[in-house]
Amino acid sequence: METNYRPTKAIVDLSAIDYNIKKLIERIDGARMMAVVKADAYGHGVLEISRQALKSGASILAVATPDEALHLRKNDIEAELLVMGAAPVRFIKEAIKHDINLTAYSMEWLESAAEELKKETVPLKVHLKFDTGMRRIGLQPEEADAAFDFVVQQVFRVEGMYTHFATADEADNPLFLKQVETVNAIKKKWQGGPLMFHVSNSAAAILHPELAFDAVRTGISIYGIAPSAYVKREMPFDLKQAMSLETEIIHVKKVKKGETLSYGATYTCSEDEWIGTLPIGYADGLIRGLQGQEVLVRGRRMPIVGRICMDQCMIRLPEKFPTGENVQLLGSQKDAVILIEEWAEKLDTIPYEIPCILTKRVPRQYIGI
Ligand SMILES: *Cc1c(COP(=O)(O)O)cnc(C)c1O
């Protein structure tokens, strides 16, 4: 049975994901890739992206929450799996049962986890996370000795050690170098046996392959989006944006000079204008701030005019177009392209936010490979 009768959909090109991952793996020269698939793979659809990422050469998956990890396990994804965010210690039982690595991010967490582990017979696999400058979660550098002593005495199996950069996507930020120095010093103190040492997000993996160590945690770049304008300029290779967003014109009419359209009547036609209606609105993630953003029809740019409604919006056409005409809101059409970065700039935000705000009402369709 057809479950989506609306032409609005997000198309995810798995061959772009494959291309980006292979380029990144080449770049990090022997280190392992953790594909970061948190937040439904940055809005791209976690199961399809995870399966593709593993096929393309990633060997570990990283998510933000315990529930995201369980979702992967319940869908038969058996790869090595790390929860990077805080997991409550009552999740430990499930983590052991499903072989999920958790992040040990404070002495307090380690102590309550150790208490919880008294009920278990199998050790809990953890990655020790150090806060070297992000100030979000992580053991403080001065807690390293105490944490190392503690974990070797208890029923933890330390699989990895990591930190997260605050400014890896900028040019020459002194905090970045300081974080590298701090984490290296911590690593040298560790005597507890082999572990996976990983520090790099996409920006660091791309700009500083010498810091790839045992693994990198790449998110945004596998989706073909540069972490920042600076990284994009410095990139030694191109990324391919995997996501496009498309719909069709569902209604066309001529609106007379001086007449207004949409809520608030904020747009007045300065001449007789052909206006097309698109079945996509802010409940799909085409948020109201995108009023004025251009879309592609027949490879030409046309603006969204008037206020964006919950389920629909209007665009100004240069001439009469038939209904059913394909409209590309993100992605390419003929020689023209609208990148996620363009929306981010229009909305005065970072590209990361864009695929995440496309709501569940927009079905994801997969092409390529
Ligand atoms: C989200 C996240 C990443 C991925 O960062 P990108 O910039 O998307 O590559 C890596 N590490 C941690 C701890 C994260 O939270």
GROMACS .gro file of C-alpha atoms and ligand atoms in nm:
model
  384
    1MET     CA    1   0.000   0.000   0.000
    2GLU     CA    2   0.125   0.345  -0.084
    3THR     CA    3   0.188   0.539   0.237
    4ASN     CA    4   0.299   0.866   0.092
    5TYR     CA    5   0.069   1.037  -0.151
    6ARG     CA    6   0.249   1.373  -0.141
    7PRO     CA    7   0.532   1.450  -0.383
    8THR     CA    8   0.745   1.608  -0.106
    9LYS     CA    9   1.042   1.388  -0.018
   10ALA     CA   10   1.405   1.389   0.088
   11ILE     CA   11   1.624   1.183  -0.141
   12VAL     CA   12   1.938   1.039   0.013
   13ASP     CA   13   2.204   0.930  -0.233
   14LEU     CA   14   2.390   0.637  -0.078
   15SER     CA   15   2.658   0.653  -0.346
   16ALA     CA   16   2.747   1.001  -0.213
   17ILE     CA   17   2.777   0.856   0.139
   18ASP     CA   18   2.999   0.581  -0.002
   19TYR     CA   19   3.216   0.835  -0.186
   20ASN     CA   20   3.257   1.062   0.118
   21ILE     CA   21   3.345   0.776   0.351
   22LYS     CA   22   3.600   0.630   0.111
   23LYS     CA   23   3.765   0.971   0.063
   24LEU     CA   24   3.782   1.024   0.439
   25ILE     CA   25   3.923   0.677   0.500
   26GLU     CA   26   4.196   0.745   0.244
   27ARG     CA   27   4.272   1.068   0.425
   28ILE     CA   28   4.316   0.911   0.769
   29ASP     CA   29   4.559   0.653   0.639
   30GLY     CA   30   4.499   0.334   0.836
   31ALA     CA   31   4.302   0.471   1.130
   32ARG     CA   32   3.954   0.326   1.183
   33MET     CA   33   3.643   0.524   1.104
   34MET     CA   34   3.365   0.565   1.353
   35ALA     CA   35   3.063   0.680   1.155
   36VAL     CA   36   2.867   0.922   1.373
   37VAL     CA   37   2.501   0.836   1.314
   38LYS     CA   38   2.340   1.017   1.608
   39ALA     CA   39   2.015   1.206   1.563
   40ASP     CA   40   1.886   0.963   1.300
   41ALA     CA   41   2.212   1.000   1.109
   42TYR     CA   42   2.184   1.378   1.106
   43GLY     CA   43   1.833   1.342   0.969
   44HIS     CA   44   1.936   1.107   0.686
   45GLY     CA   45   1.787   0.786   0.834
   46VAL     CA   46   1.999   0.587   1.075
   47LEU     CA   47   1.946   0.230   0.957
   48GLU     CA   48   2.016   0.291   0.590
   49ILE     CA   49   2.315   0.515   0.666
   50SER     CA   50   2.460   0.275   0.922
   51ARG     CA   51   2.439  -0.019   0.683
   52GLN     CA   52   2.595   0.183   0.403
   53ALA     CA   53   2.867   0.326   0.628
   54LEU     CA   54   2.971  -0.025   0.736
   55LYS     CA   55   2.971  -0.145   0.374
   56SER     CA   56   3.182   0.153   0.271
   57GLY     CA   57   3.451   0.084   0.528
   58ALA     CA   58   3.350   0.240   0.858
   59SER     CA   59   3.402  -0.017   1.133
   60ILE     CA   60   3.239   0.145   1.436
   61LEU     CA   61   2.915   0.337   1.481
   62ALA     CA   62   2.875   0.623   1.729
   63VAL     CA   63   2.547   0.757   1.863
   64ALA     CA   64   2.452   1.013   2.125
   65THR     CA   65   2.197   0.829   2.340
   66PRO     CA   66   2.133   0.482   2.483
   67ASP     CA   67   1.805   0.464   2.292
   68GLU     CA   68   1.978   0.531   1.964
   69ALA     CA   69   2.216   0.243   2.039
   70LEU     CA   70   1.931   0.005   2.127
   71HIS     CA   71   1.748   0.100   1.809
   72LEU     CA   72   2.049  -0.015   1.605
   73ARG     CA   73   2.078  -0.341   1.797
   74LYS     CA   74   1.705  -0.411   1.763
   75ASN     CA   75   1.747  -0.375   1.389
   76ASP     CA   76   2.022  -0.635   1.372
   77ILE     CA   77   2.315  -0.399   1.339
   78GLU     CA   78   2.595  -0.586   1.509
   79ALA     CA   79   2.889  -0.349   1.457
   80GLU     CA   80   3.098  -0.208   1.740
   81LEU     CA   81   2.890   0.068   1.894
   82LEU     CA   82   2.970   0.366   2.118
   83VAL     CA   83   2.728   0.591   2.306
   84MET     CA   84   2.907   0.927   2.324
   85GLY     CA   85   2.657   1.104   2.548
   86ALA     CA   86   2.572   1.040   2.911
   87ALA     CA   87   2.399   0.709   2.973
   88PRO     CA   88   2.230   0.658   3.311
   89VAL     CA   89   2.385   0.370   3.506
   90ARG     CA   90   2.054   0.184   3.504
   91PHE     CA   91   2.125   0.133   3.130
   92ILE     CA   92   2.437  -0.071   3.209
   93LYS     CA   93   2.247  -0.402   3.214
   94GLU     CA   94   2.123  -0.341   2.859
   95ALA     CA   95   2.463  -0.212   2.748
   96ILE     CA   96   2.626  -0.539   2.857
   97LYS     CA   97   2.350  -0.752   2.711
   98HIS     CA   98   2.374  -0.579   2.370
   99ASP     CA   99   2.750  -0.525   2.371
  100ILE     CA  100   2.728  -0.144   2.365
  101ASN     CA  101   3.029   0.067   2.469
  102LEU     CA  102   2.946   0.351   2.706
  103THR     CA  103   3.125   0.676   2.774
  104ALA     CA  104   3.274   0.715   3.121
  105TYR     CA  105   3.265   1.091   3.162
  106SER     CA  106   3.312   1.169   3.532
  107MET     CA  107   3.436   1.015   3.857
  108GLU     CA  108   3.081   1.033   3.985
  109TRP     CA  109   2.957   0.829   3.690
  110LEU     CA  110   3.238   0.574   3.731
  111GLU     CA  111   3.158   0.532   4.099
  112SER     CA  112   2.786   0.479   4.049
  113ALA     CA  113   2.856   0.253   3.749
  114ALA     CA  114   3.087   0.041   3.967
  115GLU     CA  115   2.808   0.012   4.224
  116GLU     CA  116   2.565  -0.100   3.951
  117LEU     CA  117   2.822  -0.346   3.814
  118LYS     CA  118   2.814  -0.543   4.140
  119LYS     CA  119   2.497  -0.699   4.001
  120GLU     CA  120   2.673  -0.809   3.682
  121THR     CA  121   2.913  -1.088   3.603
  122VAL     CA  122   3.051  -0.951   3.276
  123PRO     CA  123   3.260  -0.630   3.261
  124LEU     CA  124   3.120  -0.315   3.106
  125LYS     CA  125   3.307  -0.183   2.804
  126VAL     CA  126   3.380   0.187   2.836
  127HIS     CA  127   3.564   0.464   2.660
  128LEU     CA  128   3.713   0.718   2.900
  129LYS     CA  129   3.617   1.065   2.785
  130PHE     CA  130   3.835   1.358   2.889
  131ASP     CA  131   3.723   1.718   2.887
  132THR     CA  132   4.026   1.904   2.754
  133GLY     CA  133   3.854   2.230   2.668
  134MET     CA  134   3.501   2.170   2.540
  135ARG     CA  135   3.363   2.190   2.896
  136ARG     CA  136   3.065   1.972   2.810
  137ILE     CA  137   3.115   1.622   2.953
  138GLY     CA  138   3.436   1.442   3.041
  139LEU     CA  139   3.677   1.362   3.319
  140GLN     CA  140   3.893   1.659   3.408
  141PRO     CA  141   4.261   1.613   3.317
  142GLU     CA  142   4.363   1.630   3.684
  143GLU     CA  143   4.132   1.335   3.754
  144ALA     CA  144   4.324   1.110   3.513
  145ASP     CA  145   4.533   0.927   3.777
  146ALA     CA  146   4.236   0.865   4.004
  147ALA     CA  147   4.021   0.749   3.713
  148PHE     CA  148   4.290   0.514   3.581
  149ASP     CA  149   4.342   0.361   3.928
  150PHE     CA  150   3.970   0.323   3.972
  151VAL     CA  151   3.889   0.154   3.640
  152VAL     CA  152   4.162  -0.108   3.665
  153GLN     CA  153   4.037  -0.217   4.007
  154GLN     CA  154   3.674  -0.247   3.900
  155VAL     CA  155   3.474  -0.447   3.650
  156PHE     CA  156   3.530  -0.213   3.358
  157ARG     CA  157   3.696  -0.307   3.036
  158VAL     CA  158   3.853   0.010   2.900
  159GLU     CA  159   3.821  -0.008   2.523
  160GLY     CA  160   3.907   0.347   2.437
  161MET     CA  161   4.004   0.695   2.544
  162TYR     CA  162   3.893   1.015   2.379
  163THR     CA  163   3.831   1.387   2.383
  164HIS     CA  164   3.632   1.628   2.169
  165PHE     CA  165   3.756   1.951   2.010
  166ALA     CA  166   3.579   2.282   2.052
  167THR     CA  167   3.745   2.471   1.766
  168ALA     CA  168   3.879   2.217   1.515
  169ASP     CA  169   3.686   2.384   1.233
  170GLU     CA  170   3.864   2.720   1.268
  171ALA     CA  171   4.203   2.846   1.152
  172ASP     CA  172   4.481   2.843   1.416
  173ASN     CA  173   4.273   2.858   1.731
  174PRO     CA  174   4.514   2.824   2.026
  175LEU     CA  175   4.255   2.619   2.218
  176PHE     CA  176   4.282   2.344   1.956
  177LEU     CA  177   4.657   2.300   2.011
  178LYS     CA  178   4.612   2.316   2.385
  179GLN     CA  179   4.353   2.038   2.370
  180VAL     CA  180   4.590   1.822   2.162
  181GLU     CA  181   4.868   1.876   2.413
  182THR     CA  182   4.647   1.799   2.711
  183VAL     CA  183   4.505   1.479   2.568
  184ASN     CA  184   4.848   1.354   2.463
  185ALA     CA  185   4.979   1.410   2.814
  186ILE     CA  186   4.685   1.214   2.957
  187LYS     CA  187   4.737   0.928   2.713
  188LYS     CA  188   5.102   0.893   2.818
  189LYS     CA  189   4.994   0.825   3.176
  190TRP     CA  190   4.774   0.531   3.082
  191GLN     CA  191   4.932   0.197   3.176
  192GLY     CA  192   4.623  -0.020   3.163
  193GLY     CA  193   4.684  -0.195   2.831
  194PRO     CA  194   4.589  -0.136   2.470
  195LEU     CA  195   4.302   0.094   2.395
  196MET     CA  196   4.158   0.285   2.105
  197PHE     CA  197   4.263   0.649   2.120
  198HIS     CA  198   4.045   0.891   1.922
  199VAL     CA  199   4.015   1.268   1.920
  200SER     CA  200   3.907   1.388   1.576
  201ASN     CA  201   3.568   1.500   1.453
  202SER     CA  202   3.519   1.572   1.081
  203ALA     CA  203   3.706   1.902   1.085
  204ALA     CA  204   4.011   1.754   1.257
  205ALA     CA  205   4.003   1.438   1.043
  206ILE     CA  206   4.007   1.650   0.729
  207LEU     CA  207   4.253   1.923   0.834
  208HIS     CA  208   4.479   1.722   1.068
  209PRO     CA  209   4.510   1.363   0.946
  210GLU     CA  210   4.822   1.338   1.166
  211LEU     CA  211   4.583   1.340   1.464
  212ALA     CA  212   4.378   1.044   1.343
  213PHE     CA  213   4.552   0.810   1.594
  214ASP     CA  214   4.355   0.483   1.618
  215ALA     CA  215   4.019   0.614   1.500
  216VAL     CA  216   3.825   0.925   1.400
  217ARG     CA  217   3.464   1.016   1.475
  218THR     CA  218   3.328   1.162   1.156
  219GLY     CA  219   2.970   1.284   1.131
  220ILE     CA  220   2.885   1.583   0.916
  221SER     CA  221   3.144   1.507   0.646
  222ILE     CA  222   3.009   1.161   0.567
  223TYR     CA  223   2.684   1.331   0.470
  224GLY     CA  224   2.882   1.548   0.229
  225ILE     CA  225   2.859   1.869   0.428
  226ALA     CA  226   3.167   2.067   0.527
  227PRO     CA  227   3.189   2.142   0.903
  228SER     CA  228   3.256   2.511   0.836
  229ALA     CA  229   3.331   2.753   0.554
  230TYR     CA  230   3.696   2.750   0.663
  231VAL     CA  231   3.722   2.370   0.638
  232LYS     CA  232   3.547   2.383   0.301
  233ARG     CA  233   3.811   2.623   0.166
  234GLU     CA  234   4.094   2.409   0.300
  235MET     CA  235   3.951   2.072   0.191
  236PRO     CA  236   4.196   1.862  -0.010
  237PHE     CA  237   3.902   1.684  -0.179
  238ASP     CA  238   3.537   1.755  -0.249
  239LEU     CA  239   3.249   1.613  -0.054
  240LYS     CA  240   2.921   1.515  -0.219
  241GLN     CA  241   2.602   1.631  -0.047
  242ALA     CA  242   2.394   1.317   0.000
  243MET     CA  243   2.060   1.478   0.073
  244SER     CA  244   1.829   1.658  -0.163
  245LEU     CA  245   1.477   1.778  -0.099
  246GLU     CA  246   1.215   1.787  -0.368
  247THR     CA  247   0.849   1.840  -0.435
  248GLU     CA  248   0.619   1.938  -0.721
  249ILE     CA  249   0.413   2.240  -0.810
  250ILE     CA  250   0.055   2.147  -0.719
  251HIS     CA  251  -0.128   2.467  -0.817
  252VAL     CA  252  -0.054   2.756  -1.052
  253LYS     CA  253  -0.240   3.081  -1.104
  254LYS     CA  254  -0.185   3.440  -1.210
  255VAL     CA  255  -0.203   3.696  -0.929
  256LYS     CA  256  -0.272   4.052  -1.039
  257LYS     CA  257  -0.047   4.351  -0.982
  258GLY     CA  258  -0.119   4.501  -0.637
  259GLU     CA  259  -0.273   4.182  -0.496
  260THR     CA  260  -0.122   4.013  -0.191
  261LEU     CA  261  -0.066   3.655  -0.091
  262SER     CA  262  -0.033   3.422   0.211
  263TYR     CA  263  -0.089   3.490   0.582
  264GLY     CA  264  -0.048   3.850   0.684
  265ALA     CA  265  -0.065   3.957   0.319
  266THR     CA  266   0.298   4.058   0.349
  267TYR     CA  267   0.384   4.002  -0.018
  268THR     CA  268   0.234   4.228  -0.283
  269CYS     CA  269   0.273   4.145  -0.651
  270SER     CA  270   0.454   4.430  -0.821
  271GLU     CA  271   0.312   4.321  -1.158
  272ASP     CA  272   0.087   4.039  -1.275
  273GLU     CA  273   0.277   3.736  -1.148
  274TRP     CA  274   0.256   3.360  -1.200
  275ILE     CA  275   0.248   3.201  -0.855
  276GLY     CA  276   0.302   2.831  -0.790
  277THR     CA  277   0.205   2.651  -0.471
  278LEU     CA  278   0.428   2.382  -0.319
  279PRO     CA  279   0.306   2.115  -0.076
  280ILE     CA  280   0.578   2.174   0.182
  281GLY     CA  281   0.578   2.401   0.485
  282TYR     CA  282   0.724   2.461   0.827
  283ALA     CA  283   0.582   2.136   0.967
  284ASP     CA  284   0.816   1.964   0.721
  285GLY     CA  285   1.114   2.169   0.833
  286LEU     CA  286   1.084   2.442   0.571
  287ILE     CA  287   1.083   2.690   0.856
  288ARG     CA  288   0.941   3.039   0.818
  289GLY     CA  289   1.285   3.199   0.818
  290LEU     CA  290   1.333   3.048   0.472
  291GLN     CA  291   1.089   3.298   0.318
  292GLY     CA  292   1.280   3.450   0.025
  293GLN     CA  293   1.502   3.141  -0.019
  294GLU     CA  294   1.521   3.029  -0.380
  295VAL     CA  295   1.418   2.687  -0.515
  296LEU     CA  296   1.501   2.526  -0.851
  297VAL     CA  297   1.251   2.469  -1.128
  298ARG     CA  298   1.386   2.359  -1.470
  299GLY     CA  299   1.733   2.447  -1.341
  300ARG     CA  300   1.635   2.808  -1.272
  301ARG     CA  301   1.614   2.984  -0.936
  302MET     CA  302   1.277   3.114  -0.812
  303PRO     CA  303   1.201   3.269  -0.472
  304ILE     CA  304   0.961   3.156  -0.201
  305VAL     CA  305   0.723   3.451  -0.168
  306GLY     CA  306   0.497   3.545   0.122
  307ARG     CA  307   0.488   3.366   0.452
  308ILE     CA  308   0.560   2.994   0.461
  309CYS     CA  309   0.253   2.808   0.596
  310MET     CA  310   0.249   2.487   0.800
  311ASP     CA  311   0.204   2.257   0.501
  312GLN     CA  312   0.243   2.473   0.194
  313CYS     CA  313   0.423   2.772   0.049
  314MET     CA  314   0.420   2.981  -0.267
  315ILE     CA  315   0.691   3.055  -0.521
  316ARG     CA  316   0.708   3.319  -0.795
  317LEU     CA  317   0.738   3.171  -1.145
  318PRO     CA  318   0.877   3.358  -1.445
  319GLU     CA  319   0.598   3.220  -1.665
  320LYS     CA  320   0.313   2.972  -1.647
  321PHE     CA  321   0.436   2.624  -1.553
  322PRO     CA  322   0.221   2.311  -1.547
  323THR     CA  323   0.129   2.146  -1.220
  324GLY     CA  324   0.341   1.838  -1.154
  325GLU     CA  325   0.660   2.028  -1.243
  326ASN     CA  326   0.953   1.905  -1.030
  327VAL     CA  327   1.089   2.150  -0.774
  328GLN     CA  328   1.424   2.104  -0.604
  329LEU     CA  329   1.456   2.280  -0.267
  330LEU     CA  330   1.795   2.128  -0.185
  331GLY     CA  331   2.028   1.953  -0.424
  332SER     CA  332   2.088   1.986  -0.793
  333GLN     CA  333   1.876   2.021  -1.101
  334LYS     CA  334   2.036   2.056  -1.443
  335ASP     CA  335   2.350   2.268  -1.382
  336ALA     CA  336   2.210   2.449  -1.080
  337VAL     CA  337   2.253   2.345  -0.719
  338ILE     CA  338   2.127   2.457  -0.379
  339LEU     CA  339   2.356   2.341  -0.102
  340ILE     CA  340   2.264   2.290   0.261
  341GLU     CA  341   2.521   2.561   0.337
  342GLU     CA  342   2.306   2.813   0.148
  343TRP     CA  343   2.006   2.748   0.375
  344ALA     CA  344   2.233   2.766   0.680
  345GLU     CA  345   2.358   3.106   0.573
  346LYS     CA  346   2.005   3.228   0.504
  347LEU     CA  347   1.900   3.112   0.851
  348ASP     CA  348   2.215   3.244   1.016
  349THR     CA  349   2.302   2.902   1.152
  350ILE     CA  350   2.541   2.613   1.087
  351PRO     CA  351   2.477   2.349   0.818
  352TYR     CA  352   2.450   2.078   1.088
  353GLU     CA  353   2.110   2.212   1.187
  354ILE     CA  354   1.952   2.189   0.842
  355PRO     CA  355   1.908   1.812   0.783
  356CYS     CA  356   1.813   1.774   1.151
  357ILE     CA  357   1.516   2.010   1.119
  358LEU     CA  358   1.355   1.820   0.831
  359THR     CA  359   1.075   1.645   1.015
  360LYS     CA  360   0.952   1.287   1.005
  361ARG     CA  361   0.665   1.388   0.779
  362VAL     CA  362   0.915   1.412   0.494
  363PRO     CA  363   0.979   1.055   0.379
  364ARG     CA  364   1.344   0.967   0.312
  365GLN     CA  365   1.400   0.779  -0.012
  366TYR     CA  366   1.727   0.609  -0.096
  367ILE     CA  367   1.899   0.602  -0.431
  368GLY     CA  368   2.241   0.499  -0.561
  369ILE     CA  369   2.419   0.164  -0.502
  370LIG     C1  370   2.869   1.479   1.705
  370LIG     C2  371   3.003   1.438   1.753
  370LIG     C3  372   3.105   1.407   1.661
  370LIG     C4  373   3.090   1.426   1.511
  370LIG     O1  374   3.124   1.559   1.477
  370LIG     P1  375   3.120   1.609   1.325
  370LIG     O2  376   3.165   1.751   1.333
  370LIG     O3  377   2.979   1.596   1.280
  370LIG     O4  378   3.212   1.522   1.248
  370LIG     C5  379   3.224   1.357   1.711
  370LIG     N1  380   3.243   1.342   1.845
  370LIG     C6  381   3.148   1.374   1.936
  370LIG     C7  382   3.176   1.356   2.080
  370LIG     C8  383   3.026   1.425   1.893
  370LIG     O5  384   2.933   1.457   1.982
   0.00000   0.00000   0.00000
